[in-house]
Coordinates of C-alpha atoms and ligand atoms in Angstrom, one line a residue:
M1 CA -4.6 -19.0 -14.9
I2 CA -3.2 -16.9 -18.3
S3 CA 0.7 -15.8 -16.1
R4 CA 1.4 -16.6 -12.4
V5 CA 4.0 -12.7 -13.4
K6 CA 0.9 -10.2 -13.6
I7 CA 2.1 -7.5 -14.7
C8 CA 2.4 -7.7 -18.5
A9 CA 5.2 -5.8 -20.2
V10 CA 3.9 -4.3 -23.9
V11 CA 6.6 -4.1 -26.3
A12 CA 6.3 -2.5 -29.1
A13 CA 9.0 -0.5 -31.5
A14 CA 8.9 -0.7 -35.5
D15 CA 12.7 -3.0 -35.6
A16 CA 13.2 -5.6 -34.9
R17 CA 16.5 -4.6 -33.2
S18 CA 14.9 -2.9 -31.0
M19 CA 11.4 -4.8 -30.5
W20 CA 14.5 -7.6 -29.0
T21 CA 16.0 -4.7 -26.8
Q22 CA 12.6 -4.3 -25.1
V23 CA 12.5 -7.9 -24.1
R24 CA 15.4 -8.1 -22.5
R25 CA 14.3 -5.1 -21.3
A26 CA 10.8 -6.4 -20.2
L27 CA 13.0 -9.8 -18.3
D28 CA 14.1 -7.8 -16.2
V29 CA 11.5 -7.3 -14.2
T30 CA 9.0 -9.1 -15.6
R31 CA 7.7 -12.4 -17.7
T32 CA 5.2 -11.5 -18.7
I33 CA 5.7 -10.2 -22.2
E34 CA 2.8 -8.4 -25.0
L35 CA 4.9 -8.5 -28.5
R36 CA 3.6 -6.6 -30.1
L37 CA 4.3 -7.1 -34.3
D38 CA 1.8 -5.2 -35.5
W39 CA 4.2 -2.4 -34.7
L40 CA 6.7 -3.5 -36.9
S41 CA 6.6 -1.7 -39.8
D42 CA 6.4 -4.3 -42.3
D43 CA 5.8 -8.2 -42.4
A44 CA 10.5 -8.5 -43.0
E45 CA 10.3 -7.1 -40.3
I46 CA 7.3 -9.4 -38.0
A47 CA 10.1 -12.7 -40.3
K48 CA 13.4 -10.9 -38.8
F49 CA 11.7 -10.9 -35.2
L50 CA 10.1 -14.2 -34.9
A51 CA 13.2 -15.8 -36.3
R52 CA 14.7 -14.3 -33.0
L53 CA 12.6 -14.9 -30.7
R54 CA 12.5 -18.2 -32.0
A55 CA 15.9 -18.9 -31.0
S56 CA 16.3 -17.5 -28.7
Q57 CA 13.6 -19.7 -27.4
R58 CA 15.1 -22.6 -28.4
A59 CA 18.0 -21.6 -26.6
N60 CA 16.4 -21.5 -23.6
P61 CA 12.6 -22.2 -23.5
E62 CA 10.2 -21.3 -21.4
R63 CA 11.5 -18.1 -19.7
A64 CA 8.6 -15.7 -20.6
T65 CA 4.8 -16.1 -21.1
L66 CA 5.1 -14.5 -24.4
I67 CA 1.7 -12.7 -26.2
A68 CA 1.3 -11.7 -29.5
T69 CA -0.4 -9.2 -30.9
C70 CA -0.8 -7.5 -34.3
R71 CA -3.6 -6.1 -33.9
R72 CA -5.2 -4.5 -37.2
R73 CA -5.8 -0.6 -38.3
Q74 CA -8.9 -1.2 -37.4
A75 CA -9.5 -2.4 -34.1
G76 CA -7.1 0.4 -33.3
G77 CA -3.8 -1.3 -34.0
K78 CA -1.2 -1.2 -36.8
F79 CA -1.2 -3.2 -38.7
T80 CA -1.6 -2.3 -42.0
G81 CA -2.3 -6.3 -43.5
T82 CA -5.4 -8.6 -44.7
I83 CA -7.0 -10.5 -41.9
A84 CA -5.1 -13.1 -43.5
K85 CA -1.9 -12.4 -43.1
Q86 CA -2.1 -11.5 -39.4
L87 CA -3.5 -15.0 -38.8
V88 CA -0.7 -16.3 -40.5
H89 CA 1.9 -13.7 -38.5
L90 CA 0.5 -14.7 -35.5
A91 CA 0.9 -18.7 -36.3
E92 CA 4.7 -18.0 -36.9
A93 CA 4.8 -15.9 -33.1
I94 CA 3.5 -19.6 -32.2
R95 CA 5.9 -21.7 -33.4
A96 CA 8.6 -19.4 -32.5
G97 CA 7.6 -20.0 -29.1
C98 CA 4.8 -17.4 -28.1
D99 CA 2.0 -18.9 -25.9
W100 CA -1.2 -17.1 -26.7
Y101 CA -2.4 -15.0 -28.9
D102 CA -4.3 -11.7 -28.9
L103 CA -7.4 -11.3 -31.5
E104 CA -9.4 -8.5 -31.9
I105 CA -13.4 -9.4 -32.0
E106 CA -13.0 -7.9 -35.4
T107 CA -11.2 -10.1 -37.0
S108 CA -12.5 -13.2 -34.3
S109 CA -15.6 -12.5 -35.9
A110 CA -14.9 -12.5 -39.7
C111 CA -12.7 -15.9 -39.6
P112 CA -14.6 -19.4 -38.5
P113 CA -13.1 -21.1 -35.3
E114 CA -12.3 -24.1 -37.3
L115 CA -9.4 -21.8 -39.0
L116 CA -8.3 -20.0 -36.0
D117 CA -7.9 -23.9 -34.7
V118 CA -6.0 -24.8 -37.3
L119 CA -4.0 -21.4 -37.8
L120 CA -3.5 -20.8 -34.0
G121 CA -4.6 -24.0 -32.2
E122 CA -1.6 -24.8 -31.3
G123 CA -1.5 -21.4 -29.0
R124 CA -4.1 -20.5 -26.9
Q125 CA -6.6 -17.4 -27.3
M126 CA -7.4 -13.9 -26.1
S127 CA -10.1 -11.9 -27.1
S128 CA -10.2 -8.5 -27.1
A129 CA -12.5 -5.9 -27.4
H130 CA -11.1 -2.1 -27.5
F131 CA -12.8 0.7 -27.5
F132 CA -10.7 3.6 -27.7
E133 CA -13.4 6.7 -28.1
R134 CA -15.7 6.4 -25.2
T135 CA -16.3 3.2 -23.0
D136 CA -19.4 0.9 -24.2
K137 CA -22.5 1.7 -21.9
N138 CA -23.3 -2.0 -22.2
L139 CA -19.7 -3.5 -21.1
K140 CA -21.0 -6.2 -19.3
R141 CA -22.5 -7.3 -23.1
V142 CA -19.7 -6.7 -24.6
A143 CA -17.8 -9.3 -21.7
V144 CA -20.6 -11.9 -22.4
D145 CA -20.3 -11.7 -27.0
L146 CA -16.1 -12.5 -26.3
A147 CA -16.8 -14.9 -24.7
R148 CA -19.0 -16.4 -26.3
T149 CA -16.6 -18.5 -29.0
R150 CA -14.7 -20.0 -25.8
P151 CA -11.3 -17.8 -26.2
D152 CA -9.4 -19.3 -23.1
A153 CA -9.3 -14.6 -21.9
I154 CA -10.5 -12.5 -22.7
K155 CA -9.7 -8.9 -22.5
I156 CA -12.0 -5.5 -22.6
A157 CA -9.6 -1.8 -22.6
A158 CA -11.9 1.9 -23.1
Q159 CA -11.6 4.6 -23.1
C160 CA -12.8 6.4 -19.3
N161 CA -13.9 9.6 -18.9
S162 CA -14.7 9.3 -14.8
L163 CA -12.5 7.5 -12.5
V164 CA -15.8 6.0 -11.7
E165 CA -16.3 4.3 -15.1
S166 CA -12.5 3.4 -15.1
M167 CA -14.8 1.3 -11.9
D168 CA -17.0 0.1 -14.0
V169 CA -14.6 -1.7 -16.3
L170 CA -12.6 -3.1 -13.7
R171 CA -16.0 -4.7 -12.8
L172 CA -16.0 -6.5 -15.0
A173 CA -13.2 -8.9 -13.9
H174 CA -15.0 -8.6 -10.1
G175 CA -14.1 -12.4 -9.0
R176 CA -13.9 -13.6 -12.5
K177 CA -10.8 -16.3 -14.1
N178 CA -8.7 -14.6 -16.6
V179 CA -10.3 -11.3 -18.0
V180 CA -7.9 -8.5 -18.5
A181 CA -9.9 -4.9 -17.8
V182 CA -7.8 -2.4 -19.0
P183 CA -9.5 1.4 -18.7
M184 CA -7.5 3.6 -21.1
G185 CA -7.5 7.6 -20.4
G186 CA -6.0 9.9 -18.4
V187 CA -8.6 9.5 -15.9
A188 CA -8.2 6.2 -15.6
L189 CA -4.7 5.8 -15.0
P190 CA -5.6 5.3 -11.3
A191 CA -7.7 1.7 -12.3
R192 CA -4.9 0.5 -14.1
V193 CA -3.0 0.6 -10.9
L194 CA -5.5 -1.2 -9.2
A195 CA -6.6 -3.5 -11.7
L196 CA -4.9 -6.4 -10.7
R197 CA -6.2 -5.9 -6.5
E198 CA -9.5 -5.9 -8.0
G199 CA -8.8 -9.0 -9.9
S200 CA -7.9 -8.1 -13.8
A201 CA -5.9 -10.9 -14.7
L202 CA -3.1 -8.7 -15.2
A203 CA -1.7 -5.6 -16.0
Y204 CA -0.6 -3.9 -19.2
A205 CA 2.1 -1.2 -18.8
P206 CA 4.7 -0.6 -21.6
V207 CA 8.8 -0.8 -22.1
Q208 CA 9.5 2.2 -23.8
N209 CA 7.6 5.3 -22.7
A210 CA 3.7 6.0 -22.4
T211 CA 2.9 6.4 -25.2
A212 CA -0.9 7.2 -24.7
P213 CA -2.6 9.7 -21.4
G214 CA -2.8 6.7 -18.5
Q215 CA -0.4 4.0 -19.6
V216 CA 2.2 3.5 -15.9
T217 CA 5.0 2.5 -18.0
L218 CA 6.6 -1.1 -16.6
D219 CA 9.7 0.1 -14.5
A220 CA 6.7 2.8 -12.5
M221 CA 3.6 -0.8 -12.0
K222 CA 6.7 -2.5 -11.0
H223 CA 8.6 0.0 -8.3
L224 CA 6.6 2.5 -7.8
Y225 CA 3.1 1.6 -7.3
R226 CA 4.3 -2.2 -7.1
A227 CA 1.0 -2.6 -8.4
D228 CA 1.1 -6.8 -8.3
R229 CA 1.4 -7.0 -4.4
L230 CA -1.6 -3.9 -4.3
R231 CA -4.8 -6.4 -1.9
R232 CA -8.1 -5.3 -0.6
K233 CA -6.5 -4.1 1.8
T234 CA -4.0 -2.4 1.0
R235 CA -4.0 2.0 2.1
V236 CA -5.1 3.7 -0.6
Y237 CA -3.5 8.0 -1.0
G238 CA -2.7 10.0 -4.0
V239 CA -3.0 13.8 -5.1
I240 CA -5.8 15.1 -6.9
G241 CA -4.6 17.9 -9.5
D242 CA -4.7 19.1 -12.6
P243 CA -2.4 18.6 -14.6
I244 CA -0.8 16.4 -11.9
G245 CA 1.3 13.9 -15.1
H246 CA 4.5 15.9 -13.7
S247 CA 3.3 15.4 -10.0
L248 CA 7.0 13.8 -8.5
S249 CA 4.3 13.3 -4.4
P250 CA 4.4 10.0 -6.0
V251 CA 7.7 9.1 -6.4
L252 CA 7.7 10.9 -2.1
Q253 CA 5.5 9.5 -0.9
N254 CA 6.0 5.6 -2.1
A255 CA 9.9 6.2 -0.6
G256 CA 7.9 6.6 2.5
F257 CA 5.6 3.8 2.4
Q258 CA 8.6 1.7 0.8
A259 CA 11.3 2.5 3.3
R260 CA 8.9 2.1 6.6
Q261 CA 7.9 -1.0 4.3
M262 CA 4.3 0.2 4.4
D263 CA 1.1 -1.8 3.0
A264 CA 0.0 0.8 1.3
V265 CA -0.1 2.6 -1.9
F266 CA 0.3 6.2 -3.7
L267 CA -1.4 7.6 -7.0
P268 CA -2.3 10.3 -9.0
F269 CA -5.4 11.3 -9.6
L270 CA -6.3 13.6 -12.9
V271 CA -9.5 15.9 -11.8
R272 CA -10.7 17.4 -13.3
D273 CA -14.6 17.2 -11.9
L274 CA -14.0 17.1 -8.1
K275 CA -17.6 15.3 -7.6
D276 CA -16.3 12.8 -9.4
F277 CA -13.3 12.2 -7.2
L278 CA -15.1 12.7 -4.3
R279 CA -17.4 10.0 -5.2
A280 CA -14.0 7.5 -5.8
I281 CA -13.4 7.6 -2.5
G282 CA -15.4 4.8 -0.6
P283 CA -15.5 2.6 -3.5
L284 CA -11.4 2.4 -3.9
G285 CA -11.0 2.9 -0.1
I286 CA -9.1 6.0 -0.9
A287 CA -7.6 7.2 3.3
G288 CA -6.1 10.3 2.0
F289 CA -5.0 12.0 -0.6
S290 CA -3.3 15.8 -1.3
V291 CA -4.7 18.0 -2.9
T292 CA -3.0 20.6 -5.4
I293 CA -3.8 23.0 -8.1
P294 CA -6.5 23.8 -8.9
H295 CA -8.3 22.2 -6.7
K296 CA -6.5 24.0 -3.5
E297 CA -9.4 25.8 -3.0
A298 CA -12.6 23.7 -3.8
I299 CA -12.2 21.2 -1.9
L300 CA -12.9 23.3 1.3
R301 CA -17.0 23.9 0.2
H302 CA -16.3 19.0 0.2
L303 CA -14.8 19.4 3.6
D304 CA -16.4 18.3 6.8
D305 CA -13.7 20.2 8.9
R306 CA -10.9 21.8 8.6
D307 CA -7.4 22.6 10.5
P308 CA -7.9 26.2 11.6
M309 CA -4.4 27.3 9.7
A310 CA -5.9 26.1 6.4
A311 CA -8.6 27.8 7.2
A312 CA -7.4 30.7 8.1
I313 CA -5.2 30.8 5.3
G314 CA -8.2 29.6 2.5
A315 CA -6.8 26.2 0.8
V316 CA -6.3 23.3 1.9
N317 CA -2.4 20.9 0.6
T318 CA -4.0 17.8 2.8
V319 CA -7.5 15.6 3.8
V320 CA -7.5 13.2 5.4
V321 CA -10.5 10.1 5.8
R322 CA -12.2 10.0 8.4
G323 CA -14.6 6.7 9.7
G324 CA -17.4 7.2 7.6
G325 CA -15.9 9.0 4.8
K326 CA -15.3 11.5 6.5
L327 CA -12.8 15.3 4.8
Y328 CA -10.8 16.9 7.0
G329 CA -8.3 18.9 5.6
Y330 CA -5.5 20.0 6.0
N331 CA -2.7 22.5 5.3
T332 CA 1.3 21.8 4.7
D333 CA 2.6 23.7 2.2
Y334 CA 2.8 26.2 5.7
V335 CA 4.4 23.6 7.3
G336 CA 7.5 22.8 4.9
V337 CA 7.6 26.6 4.3
L338 CA 8.9 26.6 7.9
R339 CA 10.6 24.1 8.0
A340 CA 12.5 24.4 5.8
L341 CA 13.7 28.2 7.1
E342 CA 13.1 27.9 10.6
R343 CA 16.3 26.1 10.0
R344 CA 18.0 28.4 8.0
I345 CA 17.1 32.1 9.4
P346 CA 16.2 32.9 12.7
L347 CA 12.7 34.3 11.4
R348 CA 10.6 36.8 15.1
G349 CA 11.7 39.4 13.9
S350 CA 12.8 39.8 11.3
R351 CA 12.1 40.9 7.6
A352 CA 11.4 39.4 4.5
L353 CA 9.9 39.9 1.0
I354 CA 7.6 37.2 -0.6
C355 CA 7.3 37.8 -4.3
G356 CA 3.8 37.2 -5.6
A357 CA 0.7 37.0 -4.9
G358 CA -1.1 33.6 -4.9
G359 CA -2.2 30.6 -3.1
A360 CA 1.4 29.7 -2.1
A361 CA 2.1 33.2 -1.4
R362 CA -0.8 33.2 0.9
A363 CA 1.0 29.4 2.7
V364 CA 4.1 31.0 2.8
A365 CA 2.5 34.9 4.4
F366 CA 0.8 33.3 6.8
A367 CA 4.3 31.5 8.1
L368 CA 6.2 34.0 7.9
A369 CA 4.1 36.0 9.9
E370 CA 2.5 33.1 12.8
S371 CA 6.9 33.0 13.0
G372 CA 6.8 37.1 14.6
A373 CA 8.9 37.5 11.1
V374 CA 7.2 40.4 9.0
V375 CA 6.4 40.0 5.7
C376 CA 6.1 42.7 2.4
V377 CA 4.9 41.4 -1.1
C378 CA 5.1 42.1 -3.9
A379 CA 3.7 41.0 -6.7
R380 CA 2.5 41.7 -10.4
R381 CA -0.9 43.3 -9.4
M382 CA -0.9 45.7 -6.5
K383 CA -4.2 44.9 -5.6
Q384 CA -3.6 41.7 -5.1
A385 CA -0.3 42.2 -2.8
K386 CA -2.1 44.7 -1.0
A387 CA -4.5 42.7 -0.1
L388 CA -2.5 39.7 1.1
A389 CA -0.1 42.6 2.9
R390 CA -3.3 43.2 4.9
V391 CA -4.7 39.7 6.4
V392 CA -0.7 38.9 7.9
G393 CA -1.0 42.5 9.0
G394 CA 2.6 43.2 6.4
E395 CA 3.4 45.7 4.0
A396 CA 2.7 45.6 -0.1
V397 CA 6.0 47.5 -1.5
E398 CA 6.4 48.1 -5.3
R399 CA 9.0 46.8 -7.0
P400 CA 11.5 50.0 -8.2
R401 CA 11.9 49.5 -3.8
L402 CA 13.2 46.3 -4.5
R403 CA 16.6 48.1 -5.8
R404 CA 16.8 50.5 -2.3
E405 CA 15.7 47.8 0.4
F406 CA 17.3 45.3 2.4
F407 CA 15.2 42.2 3.6
D408 CA 16.3 39.3 5.4
A409 CA 14.9 36.1 3.4
I410 CA 13.5 36.9 0.1
V411 CA 10.7 33.9 -0.9
N412 CA 10.0 33.6 -4.3
A413 CA 6.1 32.6 -4.6
T414 CA 5.9 33.5 -8.6
P415 CA 6.1 30.7 -11.4
V416 CA 8.6 32.7 -13.2
G417 CA 12.9 30.4 -13.3
M418 CA 10.0 27.6 -13.9
Y419 CA 11.1 24.5 -16.2
P420 CA 10.9 25.2 -19.1
H421 CA 11.4 29.0 -19.1
S422 CA 14.4 27.9 -16.9
D423 CA 16.6 30.9 -18.5
R424 CA 14.0 33.6 -16.6
A425 CA 13.9 34.8 -13.1
P426 CA 11.7 36.9 -11.2
L427 CA 13.9 39.5 -10.4
R428 CA 17.4 41.9 -10.5
A429 CA 20.0 40.6 -9.4
E430 CA 20.2 44.5 -7.6
E431 CA 16.4 43.7 -6.3
L432 CA 18.2 40.9 -4.5
N433 CA 19.1 42.6 -1.3
C434 CA 19.1 39.6 1.3
R435 CA 21.2 37.5 3.6
L436 CA 18.8 34.4 2.3
V437 CA 17.2 33.3 -1.3
F438 CA 14.2 30.7 -1.7
D439 CA 12.7 30.1 -4.4
L440 CA 9.4 27.8 -4.6
I441 CA 10.0 26.4 -7.7
Y442 CA 11.9 23.2 -8.5
R443 CA 11.9 23.0 -11.8
P444 CA 15.1 22.8 -12.2
R445 CA 16.1 22.7 -8.4
S446 CA 19.0 25.4 -9.1
T447 CA 16.4 28.2 -10.4
K448 CA 18.2 30.8 -12.8
L449 CA 17.0 33.5 -9.8
L450 CA 19.1 30.8 -7.2
Q451 CA 21.9 31.1 -9.0
I452 CA 22.1 35.2 -9.6
A453 CA 21.8 35.3 -5.8
S454 CA 24.7 32.6 -5.4
R455 CA 26.3 34.8 -7.4
R456 CA 26.4 37.6 -5.0
G457 CA 27.0 35.4 -2.6
I458 CA 23.9 35.0 -1.4
E459 CA 22.4 31.9 0.8
T460 CA 19.5 30.0 -1.1
V461 CA 17.1 26.9 -0.2
S462 CA 15.5 25.5 -3.5
G463 CA 11.4 24.7 -3.8
I464 CA 13.6 21.3 -3.2
E465 CA 13.4 21.9 0.4
M466 CA 9.3 23.2 0.2
F467 CA 8.4 19.8 -1.5
V468 CA 9.8 17.3 1.5
A469 CA 8.8 19.0 3.7
Q470 CA 5.2 19.7 2.8
G471 CA 5.2 16.0 1.8
T472 CA 6.9 14.8 4.5
A473 CA 4.1 16.2 6.7
Q474 CA 1.2 14.8 4.7
W475 CA 2.5 11.3 5.2
E476 CA 2.9 12.1 9.3
I477 CA -0.5 13.8 9.5
W478 CA -2.2 9.7 7.4
T479 CA 0.4 7.6 9.1
G480 CA 0.4 9.0 12.1
E481 CA 4.2 8.3 12.2
R482 CA 7.7 9.5 11.6
A483 CA 8.9 10.4 8.5
P484 CA 11.4 8.8 7.0
E485 CA 12.5 11.6 5.1
S486 CA 16.5 10.8 3.9
A487 CA 14.0 7.9 1.8
M488 CA 11.7 10.2 0.9
R489 CA 14.4 12.8 -0.3
R490 CA 16.1 11.1 -2.3
A491 CA 13.7 9.6 -4.2
V492 CA 13.0 12.9 -5.4
L493 CA 16.3 14.1 -5.9
R494 CA 16.8 10.8 -7.8
A495 CA 14.0 12.0 -10.5
L496 CA 14.4 15.3 -11.0
H497 CA 18.2 14.2 -11.6
N498 CA 16.3 11.8 -14.3
E499 CA 14.8 14.5 -15.2
E500 CA 17.3 16.5 -16.3
K501 CA 19.2 14.5 -17.9
M502 CA 16.5 13.7 -19.7
A503 CA 15.6 16.7 -21.1
A504 CA 19.6 17.6 -21.7
R505 CA 20.0 15.3 -24.8
Ligands
NAP601 P1 -0.6 30.8 -8.1 O1 -1.3 31.0 -6.9 O2 -1.4 30.9 -9.8 O3 -0.1 32.1 -7.8 C1 0.5 32.9 -8.9 C2 1.4 34.1 -8.0 O4 2.7 34.2 -9.4 C3 0.8 35.0 -8.3 O5 0.8 36.7 -7.7 C4 0.9 35.4 -10.2 O6 0.3 37.1 -10.3 C5 2.2 35.7 -10.0 N1 2.7 35.5 -11.6 C6 2.5 34.5 -12.3 N2 3.4 34.6 -13.6 C7 4.1 35.7 -13.4 C8 4.8 36.3 -13.9 N3 5.4 36.3 -15.6 N4 5.5 38.1 -13.0 C9 4.9 38.3 -12.6 N5 3.9 37.6 -11.1 C10 3.7 36.5 -11.8 O7 0.8 29.5 -8.3 P2 1.2 29.6 -6.8 O8 0.1 28.2 -6.6 O9 0.8 30.2 -5.8 O10 2.7 28.7 -6.9 C11 3.2 29.1 -7.6 C12 4.7 28.7 -7.6 O11 5.3 28.2 -6.3 C13 4.5 27.7 -8.9 O12 6.1 27.7 -9.8 C14 4.7 26.0 -7.8 O13 5.0 25.9 -8.9 C15 5.3 26.8 -6.7 N6 4.9 25.9 -5.8 C16 5.7 25.1 -5.1 C17 5.8 24.9 -3.5 C18 7.0 23.6 -3.1 O14 6.7 22.9 -3.0 N7 8.1 23.6 -3.7 C19 5.0 23.9 -3.7 C20 3.2 25.2 -3.9 C21 3.7 26.2 -4.8 P3 -1.1 37.0 -11.1 O15 -2.6 37.5 -9.8 O16 -1.4 38.2 -11.6 O17 -1.1 36.1 -11.9

């Protein structure tokens, strides 16, 4: 066993001091750490860092399992020195208290084993191979090659262009001891989180922000996805979309599972090719998923059945995987709109204006019309506005009319004002003649439109309300239980608050 603690923090910085700060942060979360010596700017910084490590290990031995890595540039690392120098650094790292050293196949194949034994015999060897460009078609053979010199563990990291490829990488660790499988690339992020469940001896996670697509930060690996607690029977859910990196759905849904102490996890799937994802549902044991841009309509073709309202709206944002892998679709954006608005104003008999005529506008229009509101639509393309107004028995409104019209509610269903263009608003102050403004955008929490409305004394509703409501409705569909709404809302607000703080720096 490499380590009993299987989430491995990756510590990587250009100077010894920052590297040490990262070590301390890593120790708050895990007890297994990879030290990327090759990231240190030069030999002097490496020596400085190792001297500090040695002193600390003397004072406080065996605090963690430490893996030293000094990967050369030829193998995708940052170390530009010779092989001899690389080995000297690794030997020094072992003397300073590292238990393991990671040696890439490019170096090990160029060194006589006796030399490695003399220099590094005190440490345990992890023999590694990295494929940054594309997955090597014969990874099993690579594993055999790596094992030939009888290292204590092997590690294979491979760039994956599909979920199916990422599962092939994980399969290398199935039923084998001391094999570390690292699927790389944005598409492979879920596989990276599920690696321990699939038998990988470690799951790597950078302490600092992720620097490559598909990496998961240490904090997210441990606390958001709880990768070290996932088992075969853990229920897997996710959100599919492209892009997906900024989705807050994992924060929302995992907060729900954690609040109810459920054995379930929710992952972000970067999906370019729907068929690739659909093929992975069975093997990954996916029990349900959210659907976001650009798949909300395309997913319809792959469903076995759908809820009548999702069929009428023509878009699905929630899928349940039923027995035999049958897919059933719902639209909870619709529910989200109602839950966000009903608490504020009586919808029956009200008159509401929707700005925009895209996917979300459609869900809003159906929700409002079903609740007995008169729906008006204003979009920059009159043809789209008219088409949407027609299906819900409403009216398309030309923009110049807005200054003279009064509505009970105005709903922004355009992306105008969304981060990073937060200084924009889809309507001007004189066009906001209404009792309530509801902006579907939730980044930022308080949009320019909501600020203008507030200044005019108009009640405002943030997109967070809809986001939380549509998400809790999804959670309830999947679990059949009442969602812990306040815990889920708190998690999203905290994440948005942190994001805004980072953006302001
Ligand atoms: P969409 O299908 O792309 O539709 C966007 C609509 O906005 C279209 O009518 C589009 O007009 C219009 N639009 C785009 N840029 C515009 C501009 N500069 N000026 C005027 N109109 C413009 O997108 P969607 O899925 O409906 O999403 C719309 C917004 O709702 C997004 O900001 C999204 O984040 C938000 N949303 C929030 C939630 C939530 O839970 N809070 C849920 C879903 C969506 P054209 O057709 O002419 O381009």
